[in-house]
XYZ file of C-alpha atoms in Angstrom:
315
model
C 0.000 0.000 0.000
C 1.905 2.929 -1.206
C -0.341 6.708 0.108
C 0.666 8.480 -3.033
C -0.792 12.525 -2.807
C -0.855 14.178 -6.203
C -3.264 17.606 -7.071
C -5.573 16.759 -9.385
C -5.601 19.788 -11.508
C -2.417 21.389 -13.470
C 0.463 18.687 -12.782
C 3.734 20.535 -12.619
C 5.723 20.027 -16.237
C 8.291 17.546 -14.516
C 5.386 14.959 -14.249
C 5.521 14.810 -17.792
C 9.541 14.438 -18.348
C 10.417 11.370 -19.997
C 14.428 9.697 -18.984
C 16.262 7.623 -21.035
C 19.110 5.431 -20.253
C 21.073 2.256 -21.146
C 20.277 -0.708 -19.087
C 22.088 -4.468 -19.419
C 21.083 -6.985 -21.727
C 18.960 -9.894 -20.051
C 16.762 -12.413 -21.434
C 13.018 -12.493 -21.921
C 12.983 -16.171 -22.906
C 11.962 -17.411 -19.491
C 7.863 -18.415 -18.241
C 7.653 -16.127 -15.527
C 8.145 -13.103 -13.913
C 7.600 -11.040 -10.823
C 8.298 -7.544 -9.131
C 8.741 -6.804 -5.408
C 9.767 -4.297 -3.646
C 12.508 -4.115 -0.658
C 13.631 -1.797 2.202
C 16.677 -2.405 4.027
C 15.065 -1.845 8.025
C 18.319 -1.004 9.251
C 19.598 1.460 7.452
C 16.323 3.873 6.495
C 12.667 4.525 7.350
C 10.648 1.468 5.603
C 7.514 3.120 6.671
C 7.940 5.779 3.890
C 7.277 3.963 0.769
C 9.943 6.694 -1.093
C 12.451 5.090 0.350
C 11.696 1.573 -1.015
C 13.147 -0.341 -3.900
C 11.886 -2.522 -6.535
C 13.466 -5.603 -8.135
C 13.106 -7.785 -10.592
C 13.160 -11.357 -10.670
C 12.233 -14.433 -13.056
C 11.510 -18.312 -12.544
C 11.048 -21.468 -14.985
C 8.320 -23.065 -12.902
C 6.740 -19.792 -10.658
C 8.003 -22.132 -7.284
C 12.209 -21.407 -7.347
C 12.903 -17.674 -8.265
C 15.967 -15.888 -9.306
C 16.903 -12.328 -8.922
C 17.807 -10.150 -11.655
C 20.862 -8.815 -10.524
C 21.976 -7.162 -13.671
C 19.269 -4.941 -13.094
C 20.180 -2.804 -9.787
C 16.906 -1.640 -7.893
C 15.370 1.389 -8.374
C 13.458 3.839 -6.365
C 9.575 2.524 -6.152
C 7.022 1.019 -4.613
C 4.086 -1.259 -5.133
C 5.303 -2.631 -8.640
C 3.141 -4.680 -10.834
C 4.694 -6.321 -14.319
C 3.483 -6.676 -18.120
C 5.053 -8.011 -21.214
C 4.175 -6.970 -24.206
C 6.460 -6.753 -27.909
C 9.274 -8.081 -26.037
C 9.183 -5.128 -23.647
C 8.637 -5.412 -19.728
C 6.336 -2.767 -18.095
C 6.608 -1.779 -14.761
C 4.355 0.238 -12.663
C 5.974 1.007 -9.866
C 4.517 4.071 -8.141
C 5.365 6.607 -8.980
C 6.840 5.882 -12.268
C 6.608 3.676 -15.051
C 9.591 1.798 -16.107
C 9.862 0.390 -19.668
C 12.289 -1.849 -20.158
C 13.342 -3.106 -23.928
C 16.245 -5.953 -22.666
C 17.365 -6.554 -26.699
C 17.724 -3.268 -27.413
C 19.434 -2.486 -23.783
C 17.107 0.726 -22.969
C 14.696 1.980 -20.671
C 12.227 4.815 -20.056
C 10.723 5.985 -17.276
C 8.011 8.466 -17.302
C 5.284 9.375 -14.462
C 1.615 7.403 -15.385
C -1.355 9.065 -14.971
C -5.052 8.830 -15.442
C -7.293 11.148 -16.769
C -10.774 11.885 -17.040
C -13.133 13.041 -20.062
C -12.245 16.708 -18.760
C -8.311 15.623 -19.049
C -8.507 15.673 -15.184
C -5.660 13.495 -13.252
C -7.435 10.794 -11.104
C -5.833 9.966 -8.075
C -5.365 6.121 -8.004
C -2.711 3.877 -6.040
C -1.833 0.259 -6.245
C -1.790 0.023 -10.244
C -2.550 -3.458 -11.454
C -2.144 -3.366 -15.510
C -3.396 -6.265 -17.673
C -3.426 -6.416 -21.162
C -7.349 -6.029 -22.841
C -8.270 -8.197 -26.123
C -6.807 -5.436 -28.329
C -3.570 -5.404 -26.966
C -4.056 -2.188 -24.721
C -3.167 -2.032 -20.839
C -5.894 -1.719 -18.544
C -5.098 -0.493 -14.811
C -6.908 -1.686 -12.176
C -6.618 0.904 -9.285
C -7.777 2.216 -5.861
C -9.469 4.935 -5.957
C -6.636 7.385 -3.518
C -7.970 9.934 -1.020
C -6.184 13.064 -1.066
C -4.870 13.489 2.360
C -5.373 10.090 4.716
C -4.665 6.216 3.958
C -6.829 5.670 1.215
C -7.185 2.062 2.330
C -8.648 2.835 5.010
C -11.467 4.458 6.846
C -11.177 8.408 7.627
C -11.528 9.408 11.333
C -14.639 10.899 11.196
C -16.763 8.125 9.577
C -17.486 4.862 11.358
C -17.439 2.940 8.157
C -17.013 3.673 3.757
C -16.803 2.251 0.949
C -13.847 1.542 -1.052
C -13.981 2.211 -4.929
C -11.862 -0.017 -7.596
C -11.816 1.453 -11.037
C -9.853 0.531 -14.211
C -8.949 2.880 -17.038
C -7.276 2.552 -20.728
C -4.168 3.222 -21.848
C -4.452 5.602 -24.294
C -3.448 5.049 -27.935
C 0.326 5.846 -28.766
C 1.180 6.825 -25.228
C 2.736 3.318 -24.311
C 1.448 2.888 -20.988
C 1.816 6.667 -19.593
C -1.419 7.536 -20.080
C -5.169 6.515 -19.360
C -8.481 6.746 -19.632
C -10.822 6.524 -16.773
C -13.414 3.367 -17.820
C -16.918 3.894 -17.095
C -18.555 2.402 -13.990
C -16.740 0.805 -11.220
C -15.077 -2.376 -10.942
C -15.787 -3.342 -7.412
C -17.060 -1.564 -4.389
C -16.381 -2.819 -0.534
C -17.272 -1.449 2.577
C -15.125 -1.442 5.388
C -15.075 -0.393 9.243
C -12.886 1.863 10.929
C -9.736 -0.347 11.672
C -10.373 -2.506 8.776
C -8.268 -2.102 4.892
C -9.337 -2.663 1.359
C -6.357 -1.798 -0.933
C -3.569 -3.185 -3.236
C -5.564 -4.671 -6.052
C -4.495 -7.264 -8.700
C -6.090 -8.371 -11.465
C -5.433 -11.320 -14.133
C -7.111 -13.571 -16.582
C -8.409 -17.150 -15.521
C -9.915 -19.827 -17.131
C -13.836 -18.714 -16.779
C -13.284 -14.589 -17.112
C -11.351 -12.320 -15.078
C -9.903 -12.187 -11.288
C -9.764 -9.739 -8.733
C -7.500 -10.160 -5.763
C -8.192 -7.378 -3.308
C -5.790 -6.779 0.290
C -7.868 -6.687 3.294
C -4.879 -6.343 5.635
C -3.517 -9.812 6.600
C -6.249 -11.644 4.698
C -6.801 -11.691 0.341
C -10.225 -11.196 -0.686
C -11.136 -12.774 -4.766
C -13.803 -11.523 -6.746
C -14.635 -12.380 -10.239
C -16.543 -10.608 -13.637
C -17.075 -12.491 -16.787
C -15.495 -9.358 -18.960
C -12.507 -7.280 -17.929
C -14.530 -4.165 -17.417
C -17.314 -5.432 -15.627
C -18.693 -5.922 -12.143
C -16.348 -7.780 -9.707
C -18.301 -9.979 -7.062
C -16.902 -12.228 -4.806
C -16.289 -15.831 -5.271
C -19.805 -17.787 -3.642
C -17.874 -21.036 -2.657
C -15.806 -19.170 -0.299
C -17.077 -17.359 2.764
C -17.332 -13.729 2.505
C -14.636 -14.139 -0.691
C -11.706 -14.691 1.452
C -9.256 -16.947 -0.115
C -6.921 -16.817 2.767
C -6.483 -15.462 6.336
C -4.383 -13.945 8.064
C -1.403 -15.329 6.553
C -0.857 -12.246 4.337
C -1.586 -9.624 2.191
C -0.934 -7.727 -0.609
C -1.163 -9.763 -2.784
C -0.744 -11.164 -6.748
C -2.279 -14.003 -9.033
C -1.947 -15.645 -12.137
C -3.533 -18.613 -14.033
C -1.151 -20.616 -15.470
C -3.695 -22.180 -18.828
C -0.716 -24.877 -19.555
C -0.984 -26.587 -16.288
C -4.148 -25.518 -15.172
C -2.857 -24.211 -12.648
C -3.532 -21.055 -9.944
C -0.687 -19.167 -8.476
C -0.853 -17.238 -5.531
C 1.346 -14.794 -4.138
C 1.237 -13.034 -0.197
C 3.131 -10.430 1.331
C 3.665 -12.531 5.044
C 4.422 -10.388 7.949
C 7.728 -12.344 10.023
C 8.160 -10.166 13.094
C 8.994 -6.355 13.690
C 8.493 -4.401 10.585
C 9.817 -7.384 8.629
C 7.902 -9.527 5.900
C 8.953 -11.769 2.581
C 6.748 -12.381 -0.115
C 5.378 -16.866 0.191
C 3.534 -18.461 -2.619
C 0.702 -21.291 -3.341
C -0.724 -22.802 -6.238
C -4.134 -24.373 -6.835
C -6.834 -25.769 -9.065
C -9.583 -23.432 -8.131
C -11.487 -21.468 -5.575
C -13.183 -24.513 -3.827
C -11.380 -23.497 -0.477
C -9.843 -21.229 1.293
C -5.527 -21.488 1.710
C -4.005 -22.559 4.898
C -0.767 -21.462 6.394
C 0.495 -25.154 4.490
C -0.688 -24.381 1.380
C 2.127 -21.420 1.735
C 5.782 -21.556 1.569
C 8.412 -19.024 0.911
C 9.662 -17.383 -2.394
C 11.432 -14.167 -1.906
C 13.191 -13.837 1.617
C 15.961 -11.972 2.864
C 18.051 -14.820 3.050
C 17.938 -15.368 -0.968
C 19.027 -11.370 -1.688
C 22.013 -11.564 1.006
C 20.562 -9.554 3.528
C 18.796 -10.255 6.830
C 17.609 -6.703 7.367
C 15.356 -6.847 4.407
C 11.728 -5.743 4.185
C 10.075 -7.566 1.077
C 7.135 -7.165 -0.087
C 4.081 -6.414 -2.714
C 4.480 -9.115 -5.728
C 3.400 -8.793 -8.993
C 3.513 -11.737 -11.171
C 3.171 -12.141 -15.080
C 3.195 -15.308 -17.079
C 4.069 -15.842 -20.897
C-alpha cells in the first residue's frame, strides 16, 4: 500500500519528463516473472514507501525464483509487471519503467489517469493487464487526497472503497489513461479494517480480482474485464486466505491448469517476505500449508530486508 498525494488539476511540467538510459542486456525467454519491492530496516525509514526499492526477478516453474541482478533496484514502490512486444512494463509508483532488454534501454516516465475533462485521477496500487486489443488496462484504488486511502477516515465509522480501471491511451505506451466507465468493485469497510492493493489477471472462466484486506486476500470475479467484480460464492465472505498475508498477486497458469498465488507474510517487527501457493480453483480457502516461501531476505544476502508487494506475469 503505497499513500501516493498528487493535485488533481495542473500537474507541474516535470510529471511529464520522460528519462532515457542504457540498461544491461537480459533475457526475456523465461515463463515467468515477478516484481517486489525491498527496504533495508536497518539502514532507512521502511515506513515511507519513497524510500523503497523494486526488483526484478524471473523463474522457470513460478516455485524457485531468481533475482535479476543485472538490473540494480530502483526507487519505487508497489510494482506490478506486463510483457508486451518483447518489452517489460513496470508500474511502480510513482513511475513507469519500460524496459526493452534486446535493445538495452529503458524509459521511465510518471503514469497518470485522466478523465473526459483531461482531469488526473488519483489512483494507487496500479494493477495493468493487457485487454483483447492489446491495450493495458489499470486496475486501481481509488486514492484519497490526504489520509490512507485504504482505510477508513476518522470521522466516519465505516465507507466504501472504490476499484476502477482505465485505458491506456493510444500511442502513449502505458503513460497515459483513460478513466473506464462504472466501477469495478465496491467494498465497505469499518474503521480499523483495509481494502487496498488490487491485482487483477485472466483465468480460465473470465477475469480475477485479488483485493488486500490487511492480513487476509479477498477474490472476486466478472465475466469481462470491465465489468462488475463480485466475490467468489464457494468461499465465505470471498476470502481466499487469512491472516497469513496480504498484498497480494495471481496468475492462471492455462498450460498446467494451474492457480498461483502470491502473499506479502508479515515475520516479526516491521519485517515480511513475499510466500507463494498454487491451486486448481477457488473450492477453499488457503491454509498457512498451502504457503511456503519465495522471496526472503536470506535469498538477496541480507537479513535486514523488508520484502514485499508481488506482482507476477506469465508468458
Amino acid at each position: 500500500m503505497l499513500y501516493f498525494f498528487l493535485s488533481c488539476h495542473n500537474p507541474v511540467p516535470d510529471l511529464y519528463r520522460i528519462e532515457d538510459k542504457p540498461i544491461p542486456s537480459f533475457s526475456l525467454d523465461v515463463p515467468y516473472w515477478m516484481t517486489f519491492h525491498q527496504c533495508d530496516t536497518k539502514t532507512v525509514d521502511c515506513m515511507d514507501p519513497m524510500k523503497h526499492e523494486t526488483r526484478i526477478a524471473s523463474s522457470q516453474d513460478g516455485k524457485q525464483w531468481r533475482v535479476l541482478s543485472s538490473i540494480l533496484p530502483f526507487q519505487g514502490s508497489v510494482p506490478d509487471v506486463l510483457i508486451r512486444d518483447d518489452e517489460l512494463y513496470i508500474f511502480s509508483l510513482p513511475k513507469l519503467h519500460r524496459m526493452s532488454p534486446a535493445e538495452k534501454k529503458e524509459q521511465i516516465a510518471h503514469f497518470h489517469v485522466l478523465d473526459d475533462q483531461d482531469e488526473l485521477i488519483l489512483q494507487v496500487d496500479p494493477s495493468p493487464i493487457l485487454d483483447k486489443e492489446g491495450r493495458i488496462v489499470l486496475f486501481f484504488l481509488v486514492g484519497i487526497a490526504g489520509v490512507d486511502p485504504a482505510r477508513c477516515p476518522k470521522d466516519q465509522r465505516t465507507c466504501t472503497k472504490q476499484f476502477r480501471s482505465a485505458t491506456e491511451i493510444e500511442g502513449t505506451q502505458g503513460k497515459r489513461f483513460r478513466l473506464d466507465p462504472g466501477i469495478r468493485a465496491e467494498i465497505t469497510i469499518s474503521q480499523g479494517h483495509f481494502a487496498s492493493d488490487p491485482d487483477v489477471f485472466l483465468g480460465p472462466d473470465g477475469y480475477y480480482l485479488y483485493v488486500s484486506r490487511g492480513a487476509q486476500v479477498q477474490v472476486l470475479h466478472a465475466k469481462e474485464l470491465r465489468g462488475t467484480y463480485a466475490s467468489i460464492p464457494s468461499l465465505a465472505g470471498g476470502m481466499l486466505s487469512r491472516n497469513n498475508g496480504g498484498v497480494p498477486a495471481g496468475y492462471f497458469d492455462e498450460q498446467k491448469q494451474m492457480f498461483y498465488t502470491f502473499i506479502t507474510r508479515h515475520k516479526g517487527g516491521h519485517r515480511t517476505e513475499i510466500h507463494g501457493a498454487t491451486h486448481k480453483d477457488f473450492s477453499r480457502p488457503l491454509s498457512e500449508r498451502d504457503f511456503s516461501p519465495v522471496i526472503t531476505p536470506q535469498l538477496l544476502g541480507n537479513p535486514n530486508l523488508t520484502i514485499a508487494s508481488p506482482g507476477m506475469i506469465g508468458q
